Coordinates of C-alpha atoms and ligand atoms in Angstrom, one line a residue:
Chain A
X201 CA 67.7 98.8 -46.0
X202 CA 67.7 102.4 -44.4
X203 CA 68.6 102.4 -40.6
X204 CA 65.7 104.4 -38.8
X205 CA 65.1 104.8 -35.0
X206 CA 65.1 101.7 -34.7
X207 CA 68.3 101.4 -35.0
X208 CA 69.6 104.5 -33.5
X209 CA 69.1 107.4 -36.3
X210 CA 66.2 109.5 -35.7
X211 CA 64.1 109.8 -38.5
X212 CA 61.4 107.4 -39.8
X213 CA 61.9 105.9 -42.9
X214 CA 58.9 105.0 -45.2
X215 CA 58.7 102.2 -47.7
X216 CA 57.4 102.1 -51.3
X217 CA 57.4 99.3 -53.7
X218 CA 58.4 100.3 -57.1
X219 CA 56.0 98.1 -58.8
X220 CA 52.7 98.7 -57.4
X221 CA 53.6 101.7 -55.5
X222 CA 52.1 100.7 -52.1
X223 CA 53.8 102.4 -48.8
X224 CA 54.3 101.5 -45.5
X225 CA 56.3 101.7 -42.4
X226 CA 57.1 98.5 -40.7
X227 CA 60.2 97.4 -42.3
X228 CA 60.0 94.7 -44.8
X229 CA 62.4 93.0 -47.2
X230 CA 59.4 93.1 -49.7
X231 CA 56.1 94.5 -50.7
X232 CA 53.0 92.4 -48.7
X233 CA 51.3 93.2 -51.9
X234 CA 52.8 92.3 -54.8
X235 CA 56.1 91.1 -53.2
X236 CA 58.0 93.9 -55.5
X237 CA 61.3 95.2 -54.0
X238 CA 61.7 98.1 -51.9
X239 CA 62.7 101.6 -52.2
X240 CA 62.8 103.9 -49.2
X241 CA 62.4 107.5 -48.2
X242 CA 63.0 109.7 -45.1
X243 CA 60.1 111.2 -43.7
X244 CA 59.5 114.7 -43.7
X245 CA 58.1 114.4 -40.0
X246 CA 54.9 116.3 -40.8
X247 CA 51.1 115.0 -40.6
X248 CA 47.8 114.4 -39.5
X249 CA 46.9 113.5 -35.9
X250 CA 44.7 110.3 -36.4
X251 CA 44.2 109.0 -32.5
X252 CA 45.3 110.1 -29.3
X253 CA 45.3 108.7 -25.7
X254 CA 46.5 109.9 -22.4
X255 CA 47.0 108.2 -18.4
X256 CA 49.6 107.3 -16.5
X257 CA 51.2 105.2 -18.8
X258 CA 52.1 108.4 -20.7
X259 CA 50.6 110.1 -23.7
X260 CA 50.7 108.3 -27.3
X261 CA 49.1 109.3 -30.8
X262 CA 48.7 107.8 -34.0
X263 CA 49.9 109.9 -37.0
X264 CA 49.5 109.8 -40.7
X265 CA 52.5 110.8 -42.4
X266 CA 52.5 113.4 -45.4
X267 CA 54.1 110.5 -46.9
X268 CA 51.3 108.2 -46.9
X269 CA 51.8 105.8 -43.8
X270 CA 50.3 105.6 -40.1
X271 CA 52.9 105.7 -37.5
X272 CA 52.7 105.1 -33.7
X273 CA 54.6 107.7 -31.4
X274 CA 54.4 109.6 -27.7
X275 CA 53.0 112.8 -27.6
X276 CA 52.4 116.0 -25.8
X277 CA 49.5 115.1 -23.8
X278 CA 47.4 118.4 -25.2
X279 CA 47.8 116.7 -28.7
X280 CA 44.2 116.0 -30.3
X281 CA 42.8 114.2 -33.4
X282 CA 42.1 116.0 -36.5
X283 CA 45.0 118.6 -35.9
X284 CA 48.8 118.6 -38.1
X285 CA 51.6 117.3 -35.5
X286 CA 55.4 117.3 -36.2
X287 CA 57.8 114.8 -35.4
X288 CA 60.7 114.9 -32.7
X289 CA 62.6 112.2 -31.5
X290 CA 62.5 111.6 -27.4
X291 CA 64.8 109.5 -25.2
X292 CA 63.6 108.5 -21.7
X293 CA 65.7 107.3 -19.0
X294 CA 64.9 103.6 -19.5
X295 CA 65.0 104.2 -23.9
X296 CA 67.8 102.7 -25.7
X297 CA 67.1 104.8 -28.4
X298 CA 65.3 108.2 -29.3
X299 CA 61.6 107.7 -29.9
X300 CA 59.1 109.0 -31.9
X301 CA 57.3 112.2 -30.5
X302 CA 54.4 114.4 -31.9
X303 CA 53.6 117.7 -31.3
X304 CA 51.2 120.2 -32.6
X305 CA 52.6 122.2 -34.9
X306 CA 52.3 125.5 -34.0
X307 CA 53.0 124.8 -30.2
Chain B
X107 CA 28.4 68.4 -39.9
X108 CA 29.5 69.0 -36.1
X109 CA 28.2 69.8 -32.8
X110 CA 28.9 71.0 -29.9
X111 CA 27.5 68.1 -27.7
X112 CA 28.8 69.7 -24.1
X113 CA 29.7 73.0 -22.6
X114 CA 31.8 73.8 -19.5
X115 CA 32.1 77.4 -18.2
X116 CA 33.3 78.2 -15.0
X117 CA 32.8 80.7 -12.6
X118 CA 35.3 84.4 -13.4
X119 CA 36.7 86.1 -11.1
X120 CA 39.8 86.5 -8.1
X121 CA 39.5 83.4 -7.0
X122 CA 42.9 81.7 -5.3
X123 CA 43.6 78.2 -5.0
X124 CA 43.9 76.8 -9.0
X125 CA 46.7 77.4 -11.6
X126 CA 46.3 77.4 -15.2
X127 CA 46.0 73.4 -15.6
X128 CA 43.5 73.4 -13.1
X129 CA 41.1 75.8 -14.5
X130 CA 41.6 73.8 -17.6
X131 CA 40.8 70.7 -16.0
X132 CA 37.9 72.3 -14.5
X133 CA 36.7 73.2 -17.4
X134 CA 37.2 70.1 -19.4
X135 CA 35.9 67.9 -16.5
X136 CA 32.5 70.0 -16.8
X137 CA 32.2 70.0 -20.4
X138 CA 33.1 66.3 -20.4
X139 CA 30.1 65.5 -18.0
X140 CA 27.6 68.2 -20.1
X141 CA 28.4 65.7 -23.1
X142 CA 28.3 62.3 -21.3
X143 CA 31.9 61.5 -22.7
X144 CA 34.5 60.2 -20.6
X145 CA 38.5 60.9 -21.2
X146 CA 38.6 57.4 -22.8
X147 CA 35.9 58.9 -25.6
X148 CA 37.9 62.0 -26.0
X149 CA 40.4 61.2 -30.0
X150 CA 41.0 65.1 -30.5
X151 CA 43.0 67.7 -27.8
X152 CA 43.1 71.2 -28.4
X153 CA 44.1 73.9 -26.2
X154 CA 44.2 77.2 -25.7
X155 CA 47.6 79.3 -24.6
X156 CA 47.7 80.4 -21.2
X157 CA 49.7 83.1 -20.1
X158 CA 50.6 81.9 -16.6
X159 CA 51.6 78.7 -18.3
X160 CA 53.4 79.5 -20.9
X161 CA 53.7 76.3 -22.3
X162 CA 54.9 75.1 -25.5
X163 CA 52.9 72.1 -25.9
X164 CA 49.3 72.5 -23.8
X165 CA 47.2 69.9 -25.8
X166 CA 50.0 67.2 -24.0
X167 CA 50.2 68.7 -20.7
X168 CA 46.6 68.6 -20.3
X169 CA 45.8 65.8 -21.8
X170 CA 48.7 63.5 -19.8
X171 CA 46.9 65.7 -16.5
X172 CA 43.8 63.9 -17.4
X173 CA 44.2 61.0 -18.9
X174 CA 43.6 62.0 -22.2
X175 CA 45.3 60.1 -25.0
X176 CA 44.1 61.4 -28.7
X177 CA 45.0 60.9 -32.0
X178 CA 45.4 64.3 -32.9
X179 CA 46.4 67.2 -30.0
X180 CA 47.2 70.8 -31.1
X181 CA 47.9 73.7 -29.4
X182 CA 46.2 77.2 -30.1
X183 CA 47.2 81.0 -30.2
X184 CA 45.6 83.7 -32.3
X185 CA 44.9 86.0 -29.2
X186 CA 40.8 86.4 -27.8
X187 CA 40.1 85.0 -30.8
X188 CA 41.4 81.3 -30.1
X189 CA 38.5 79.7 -28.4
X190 CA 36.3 80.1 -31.6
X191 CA 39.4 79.8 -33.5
X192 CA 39.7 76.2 -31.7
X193 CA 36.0 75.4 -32.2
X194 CA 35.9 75.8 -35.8
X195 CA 38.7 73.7 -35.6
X196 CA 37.5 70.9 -34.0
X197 CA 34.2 71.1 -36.7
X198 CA 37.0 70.8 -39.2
X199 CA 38.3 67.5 -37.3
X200 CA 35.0 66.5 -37.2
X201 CA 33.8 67.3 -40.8
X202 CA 37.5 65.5 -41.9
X203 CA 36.9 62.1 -40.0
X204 CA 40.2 63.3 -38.2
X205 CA 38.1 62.4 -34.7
X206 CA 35.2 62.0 -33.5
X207 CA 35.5 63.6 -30.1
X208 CA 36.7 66.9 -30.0
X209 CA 37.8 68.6 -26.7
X210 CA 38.5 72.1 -26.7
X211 CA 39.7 73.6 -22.9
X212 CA 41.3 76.8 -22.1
X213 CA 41.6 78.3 -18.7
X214 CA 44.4 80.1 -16.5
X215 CA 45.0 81.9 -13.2
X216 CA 45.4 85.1 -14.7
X217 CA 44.1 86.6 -12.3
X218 CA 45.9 85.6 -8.9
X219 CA 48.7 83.9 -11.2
X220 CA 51.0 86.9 -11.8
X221 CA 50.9 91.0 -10.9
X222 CA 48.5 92.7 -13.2
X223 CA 52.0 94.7 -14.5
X224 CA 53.3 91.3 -15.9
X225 CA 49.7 90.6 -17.6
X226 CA 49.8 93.9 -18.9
X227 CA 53.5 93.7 -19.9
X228 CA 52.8 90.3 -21.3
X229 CA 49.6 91.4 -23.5
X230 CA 51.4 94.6 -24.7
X231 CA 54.0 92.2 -27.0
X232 CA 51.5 92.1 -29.4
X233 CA 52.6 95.6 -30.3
X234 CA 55.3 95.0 -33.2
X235 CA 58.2 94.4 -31.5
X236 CA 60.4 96.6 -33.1
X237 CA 58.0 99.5 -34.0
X238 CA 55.5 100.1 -31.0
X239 CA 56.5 97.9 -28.3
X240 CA 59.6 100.8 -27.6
X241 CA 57.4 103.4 -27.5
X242 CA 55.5 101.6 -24.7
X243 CA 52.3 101.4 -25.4
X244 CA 49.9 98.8 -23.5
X245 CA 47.0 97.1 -25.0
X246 CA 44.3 98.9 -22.9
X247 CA 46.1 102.4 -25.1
X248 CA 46.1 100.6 -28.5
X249 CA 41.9 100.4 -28.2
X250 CA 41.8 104.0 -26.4
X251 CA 43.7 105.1 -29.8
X252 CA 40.7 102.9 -31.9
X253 CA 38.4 104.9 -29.0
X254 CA 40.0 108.1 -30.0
X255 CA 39.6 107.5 -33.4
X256 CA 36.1 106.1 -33.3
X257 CA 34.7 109.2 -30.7
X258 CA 36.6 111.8 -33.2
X259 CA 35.3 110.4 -36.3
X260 CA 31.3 110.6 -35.1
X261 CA 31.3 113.7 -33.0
X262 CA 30.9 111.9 -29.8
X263 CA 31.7 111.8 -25.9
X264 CA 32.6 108.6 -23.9
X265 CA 29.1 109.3 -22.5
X266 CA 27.2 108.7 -25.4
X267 CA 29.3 106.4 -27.5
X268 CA 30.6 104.1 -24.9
X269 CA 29.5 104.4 -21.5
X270 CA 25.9 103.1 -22.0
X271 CA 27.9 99.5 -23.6
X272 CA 29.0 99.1 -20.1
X273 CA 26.0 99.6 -18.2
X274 CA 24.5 96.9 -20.4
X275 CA 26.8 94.2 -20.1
X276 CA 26.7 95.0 -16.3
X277 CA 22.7 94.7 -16.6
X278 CA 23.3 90.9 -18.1
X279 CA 26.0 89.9 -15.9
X280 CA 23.6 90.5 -12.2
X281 CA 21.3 87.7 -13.9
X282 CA 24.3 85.6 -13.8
X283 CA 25.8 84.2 -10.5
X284 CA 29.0 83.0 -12.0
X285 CA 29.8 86.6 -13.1
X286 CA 32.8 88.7 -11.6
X287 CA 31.2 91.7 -11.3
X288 CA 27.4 91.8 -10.9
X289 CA 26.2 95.1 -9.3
X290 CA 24.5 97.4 -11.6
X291 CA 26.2 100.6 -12.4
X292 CA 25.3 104.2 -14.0
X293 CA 26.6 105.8 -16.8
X294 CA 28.0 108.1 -14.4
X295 CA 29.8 105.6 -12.8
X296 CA 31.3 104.2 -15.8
X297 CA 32.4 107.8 -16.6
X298 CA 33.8 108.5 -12.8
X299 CA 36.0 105.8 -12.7
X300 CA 39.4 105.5 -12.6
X301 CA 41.4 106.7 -16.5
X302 CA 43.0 103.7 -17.5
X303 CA 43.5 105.7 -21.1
X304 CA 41.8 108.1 -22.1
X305 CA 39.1 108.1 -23.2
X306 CA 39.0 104.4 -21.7
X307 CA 38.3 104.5 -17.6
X308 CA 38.1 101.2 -16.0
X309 CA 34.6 100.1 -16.6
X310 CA 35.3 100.5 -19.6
X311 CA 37.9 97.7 -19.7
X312 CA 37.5 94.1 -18.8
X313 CA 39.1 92.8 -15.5
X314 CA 41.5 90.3 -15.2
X315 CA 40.1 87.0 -14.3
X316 CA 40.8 83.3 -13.6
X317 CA 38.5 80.9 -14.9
X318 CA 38.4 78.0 -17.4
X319 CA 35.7 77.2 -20.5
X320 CA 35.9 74.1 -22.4
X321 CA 33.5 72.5 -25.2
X322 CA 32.5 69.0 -26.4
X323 CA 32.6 68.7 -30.2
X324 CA 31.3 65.8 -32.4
X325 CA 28.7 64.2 -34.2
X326 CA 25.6 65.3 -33.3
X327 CA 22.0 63.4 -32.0
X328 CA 21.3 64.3 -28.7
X329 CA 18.6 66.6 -28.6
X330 CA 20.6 69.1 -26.2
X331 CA 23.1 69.5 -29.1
X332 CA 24.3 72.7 -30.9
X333 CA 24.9 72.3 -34.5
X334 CA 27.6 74.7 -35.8
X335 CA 26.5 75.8 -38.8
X336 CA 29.0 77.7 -40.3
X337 CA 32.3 78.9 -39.0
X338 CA 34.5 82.2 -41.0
X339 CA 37.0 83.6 -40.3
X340 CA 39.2 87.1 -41.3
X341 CA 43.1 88.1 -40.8
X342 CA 43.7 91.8 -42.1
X343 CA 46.6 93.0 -40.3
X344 CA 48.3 92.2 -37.0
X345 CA 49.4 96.0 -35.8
X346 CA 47.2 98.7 -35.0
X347 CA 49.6 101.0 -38.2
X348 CA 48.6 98.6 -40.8
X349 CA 44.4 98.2 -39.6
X350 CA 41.5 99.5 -42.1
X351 CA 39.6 101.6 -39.5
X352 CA 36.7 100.8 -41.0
X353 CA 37.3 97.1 -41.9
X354 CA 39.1 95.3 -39.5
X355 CA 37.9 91.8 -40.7
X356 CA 34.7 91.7 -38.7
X357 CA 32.3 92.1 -41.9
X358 CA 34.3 89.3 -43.7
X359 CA 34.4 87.2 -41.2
X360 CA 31.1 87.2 -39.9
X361 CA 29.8 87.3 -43.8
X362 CA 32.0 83.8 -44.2
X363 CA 30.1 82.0 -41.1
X364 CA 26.8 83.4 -42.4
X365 CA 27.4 82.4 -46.0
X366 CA 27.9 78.6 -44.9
X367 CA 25.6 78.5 -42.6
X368 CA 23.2 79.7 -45.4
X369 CA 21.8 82.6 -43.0
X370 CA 21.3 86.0 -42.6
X371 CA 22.2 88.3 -39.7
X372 CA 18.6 89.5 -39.9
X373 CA 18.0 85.7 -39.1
X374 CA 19.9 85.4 -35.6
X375 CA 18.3 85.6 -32.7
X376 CA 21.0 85.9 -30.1
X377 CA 24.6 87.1 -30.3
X378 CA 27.9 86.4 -28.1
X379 CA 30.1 89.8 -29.5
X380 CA 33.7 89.9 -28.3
X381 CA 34.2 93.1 -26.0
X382 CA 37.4 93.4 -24.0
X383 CA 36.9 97.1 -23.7
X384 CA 33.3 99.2 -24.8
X385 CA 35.1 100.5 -27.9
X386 CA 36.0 96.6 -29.2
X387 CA 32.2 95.9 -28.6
X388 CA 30.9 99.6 -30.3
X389 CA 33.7 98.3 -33.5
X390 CA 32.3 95.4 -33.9
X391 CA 28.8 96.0 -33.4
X392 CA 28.9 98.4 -35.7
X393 CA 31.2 96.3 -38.7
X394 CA 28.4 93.4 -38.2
X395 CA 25.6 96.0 -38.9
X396 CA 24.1 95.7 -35.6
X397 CA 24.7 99.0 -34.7
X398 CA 24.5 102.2 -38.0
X399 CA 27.7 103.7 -37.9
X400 CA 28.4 105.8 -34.5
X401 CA 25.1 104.4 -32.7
X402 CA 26.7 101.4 -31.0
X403 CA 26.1 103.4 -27.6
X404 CA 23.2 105.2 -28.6
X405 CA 21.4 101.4 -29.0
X406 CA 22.8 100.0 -25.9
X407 CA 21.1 103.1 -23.9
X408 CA 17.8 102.3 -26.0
X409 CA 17.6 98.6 -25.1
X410 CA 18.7 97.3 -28.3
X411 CA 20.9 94.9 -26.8
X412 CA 18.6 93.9 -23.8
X413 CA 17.4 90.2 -23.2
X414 CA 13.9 91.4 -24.9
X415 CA 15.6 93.6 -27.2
X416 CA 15.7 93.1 -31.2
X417 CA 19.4 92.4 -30.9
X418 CA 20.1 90.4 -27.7
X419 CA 24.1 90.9 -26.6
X420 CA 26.0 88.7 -24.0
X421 CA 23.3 88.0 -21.5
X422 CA 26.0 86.4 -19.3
X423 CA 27.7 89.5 -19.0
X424 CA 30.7 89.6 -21.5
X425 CA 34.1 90.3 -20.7
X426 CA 33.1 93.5 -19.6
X427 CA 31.3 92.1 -16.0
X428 CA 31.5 88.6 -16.4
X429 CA 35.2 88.4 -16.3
X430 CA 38.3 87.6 -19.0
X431 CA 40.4 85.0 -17.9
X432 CA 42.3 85.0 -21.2
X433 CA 41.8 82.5 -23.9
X434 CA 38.4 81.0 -22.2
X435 CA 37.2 84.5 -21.8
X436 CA 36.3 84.4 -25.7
X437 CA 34.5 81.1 -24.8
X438 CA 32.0 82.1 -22.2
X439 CA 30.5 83.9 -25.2
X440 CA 29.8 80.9 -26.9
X441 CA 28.9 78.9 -23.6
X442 CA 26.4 81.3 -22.9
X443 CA 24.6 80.9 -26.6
X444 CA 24.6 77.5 -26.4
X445 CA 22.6 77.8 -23.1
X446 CA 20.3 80.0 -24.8
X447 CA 19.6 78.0 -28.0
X448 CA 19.3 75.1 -25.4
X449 CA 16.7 76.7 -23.9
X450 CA 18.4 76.1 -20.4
X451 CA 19.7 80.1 -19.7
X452 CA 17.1 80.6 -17.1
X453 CA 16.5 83.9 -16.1
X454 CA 18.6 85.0 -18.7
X455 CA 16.7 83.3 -21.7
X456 CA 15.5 85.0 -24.5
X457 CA 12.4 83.9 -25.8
X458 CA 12.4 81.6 -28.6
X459 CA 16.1 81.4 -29.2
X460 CA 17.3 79.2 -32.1
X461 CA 19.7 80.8 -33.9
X462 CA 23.2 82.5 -32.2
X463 CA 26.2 84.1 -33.7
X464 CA 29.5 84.5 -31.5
X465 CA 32.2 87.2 -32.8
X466 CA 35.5 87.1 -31.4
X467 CA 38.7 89.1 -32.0
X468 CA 42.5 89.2 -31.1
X469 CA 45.2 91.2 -30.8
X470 CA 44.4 94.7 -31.3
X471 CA 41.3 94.0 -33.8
X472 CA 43.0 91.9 -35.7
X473 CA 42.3 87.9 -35.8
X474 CA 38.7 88.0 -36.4
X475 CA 36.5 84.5 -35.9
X476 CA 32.7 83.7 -36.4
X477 CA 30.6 81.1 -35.5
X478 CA 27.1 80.4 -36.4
X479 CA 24.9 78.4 -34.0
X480 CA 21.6 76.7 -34.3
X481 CA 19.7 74.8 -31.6
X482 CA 17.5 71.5 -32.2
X483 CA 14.5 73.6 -32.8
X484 CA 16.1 76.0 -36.0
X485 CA 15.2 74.1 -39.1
X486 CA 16.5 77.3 -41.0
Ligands
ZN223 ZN1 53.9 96.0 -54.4

């Protein structure tokens, strides 16, 4: 197992299985496919703005990773769908830990 | 093969003075008297969670509440979709010889029970704990993100791809006087009020309601029963990272109920279609190929889902208008079609009504549950 932000580090780390090759993000002991162990990577923090929404509860997207998995983070409220974010990592007052936090990337 | 023999809906809405076990009980006691049973009758208990209960074991509290002693009680919890999840269980009971008179009951307070920051605190844990619940997103926010999505995909705005859902279920709902919310509104309206999430605004969201539902299910004779013809059902994912955008489990599901109810949608003549927010109702619509692809609104503003439309949708109101109280919320869907293929809606009837599917999901799309109805009068 990689530590992530989860745990403290910020970066996301993505998971492959190295028999059928499947990815994904929320951390597993094994692949829900094929049940094939586990290799991981650390994202590059670069991808495609899937979903965004906005109010008072603050601003949050959904991302797909370069690296071929769909990640949920806060945003910059001016963030839309269809444009390439990068990742941060952003602590609020009440956050144990450093979140994830997309931008656009040429902002 | 099972029935539902009785139906028990309540009235929705903020209404003070019951808690969770006495919606239930509400509930139960009307679908009780709907199928001429008595406690004594009832041999199978299953309940629904409630959120202001939060109780490990509500198949026993209810049933000690009311006298209820069966052979087999189970607790329920797979999000909106448990009330159908519970009825297709019960058929299973039935079909199995396990019992022979299912009651099936949810119903809470969650309305006047608790602040509407602890029902929204409460709802959001089934964000993955470790993964989106830190970065605080709510459950009205996971469907604006499916909203995003959906409106970003097609090309549209809020005002034609889900504003006009809205307006319809409020249309159905002021023909029903147990609804929460029964004043007509405007497209304009819907798009005026309050951001919950963008694009979501608050009519485009469900209340918060208290209320109860509750069914009878068994053998079948009476000419008031309900046959369930076929139940399916569809798990995909659980979080909104790990959903097919494009095949949540609807489709599957829906094809599953269908397939044993040896039917076609093309064959159903009235529909009960899960829709906690206008984007859960355009989804699904769409999945079950009620809707092409992106025309969910566009339909609603043409009619389609009127009472004398092709496609008839909620005629009590939904969750949208005629209130979500929760685990029973998914059940007034089904209430209401067994009205209709009664032939006892009223006002609301649509002509002719034999055949009903209800469509229910949880979590943030994710449990997906079908059932397949047919009245006395279907000999399809
Ligand atoms: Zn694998």
């Amino acid at each position: 197992m990689t530590t992530d932000w989860t745990d403290g580090e910020p970066r996301i780390v993505v998971s492959a299985c190295v028999d059928c090759g499947h990815r994904w993000y929320l951390r597993r002991d094994r692949c829900p496919r094929c049940a094939g162990a586990v290799t991981t990577t650390i994202s590059a923090g670069r991808g495609a703005v899937v979903a965004t929404t906005a109010g008072a509860q603050g601003a949050i997207a959904l991302v797909d990773l370069a690296e071929g998995v769909r990640v949920l983070g806060r945003c910059d409220p001016a963030l839309r769908p269809g444009v390439p974010a990068v990742l941060t990592f952003r602590a609020g007052t009440d956050d144990p830990v450093a979140v994830p936090y997309f931008e656009a990337e040429h902002s | 093969m099972a029935w539902i023999r009785g139906a028990g809906l309540t009235a929705f809405g903020r209404l003070p003075g019951r808690d969770a076990l006495g919606w239930q009980a509400s509930a139960a006691t009307l679908a009780m008297a709907d199928a001429g049973v008595t406690p004594r009758d009832v041999d199978g208990l299953v309940v629904g969670y409630a959120t202001t209960l939060n109780h490990l074991m509500p198949a026993n509290l209810l049933g000690e509440y009311l006298g209820i002693t069966p052979q087999v009680a189970l607790g329920a919890a797979v999000g909106g979709a448990t009330g159908l999840a519970m009825v297709a269980q019960a058929a299973a009971l039935v079909d199995a010889g396990a019992a022979s008179t299912v009651l099936v009951v949810a119903g809470e307070d969650r309305a006047s029970g608790q602040s509407t920051q602890t029902s929204t605190n409460t709802l959001a844990q089934v964000g993955h704990h470790r993964y989106e619940v830190p970065v605080g997103a709510t459950v009205p926010q996971y469907y604006a993100l499916l909203a995003s999505a959906y409106l970003h995909e097609h090309g549209l705005d809020p005002r034609a791809g889900l504003a006009p859902l809205a307006v319809a279920m409020r249309a159905h709902a002021a023909r029903h006087d147990g609804a929460q919310f029964r004043t007509p509104v405007t497209v304009g309206e819907v798009l005026s009020s309050r951001p919950v999430a963008e694009p979501l605004h608050l009519l485009d969201c469900c209340p918060i309601s208290d209320g109860g539902a509750a069914f009878v299910v068994g053998a079948g004779g009476d000419p008031r029963d309900v046959e369930i013809a076929g139940t399916g059902q569809a798990h995909l994912h659980q979080h909104i990272s790990e959903a097919d955008l494009h095949g949540f489990g609807a489709r599957v599901s829906a094809g599953r109920a269908l397939a044993e109810a040896g039917s076609e949608i093309a064959e159903v003549d009235v529909f009960g279609i899960y829709d906690s927010f206008t984007i859960t109702l355009a989804l699904l619509l769409e999945e079950l190929g009620l809707a092409e692809p992106g025309r969910a609104g566009a339909a609603a503003a043409d009619g389609r889902f009127d009472l004398d439309g092709p496609t008839p949708v909620n005629p009590h109101g939904g969750l949208l208008s005629y209130g979500h109280c929760g685990v029973g919320g998914g059940m007034a869907h089904l209430a209401e079609v067994v009205s209709q293929l009664r032939g006892e809606a009223g006002g609301r009837q649509v002509t002719g009504a034999r055949q009903g599917l209800v469509h229910a999901d949880g979590g943030v799309m994710s449990a997906h549950v079908t059932a397949v109805l047919r009245g006395r009068g279907g000999t399809r």
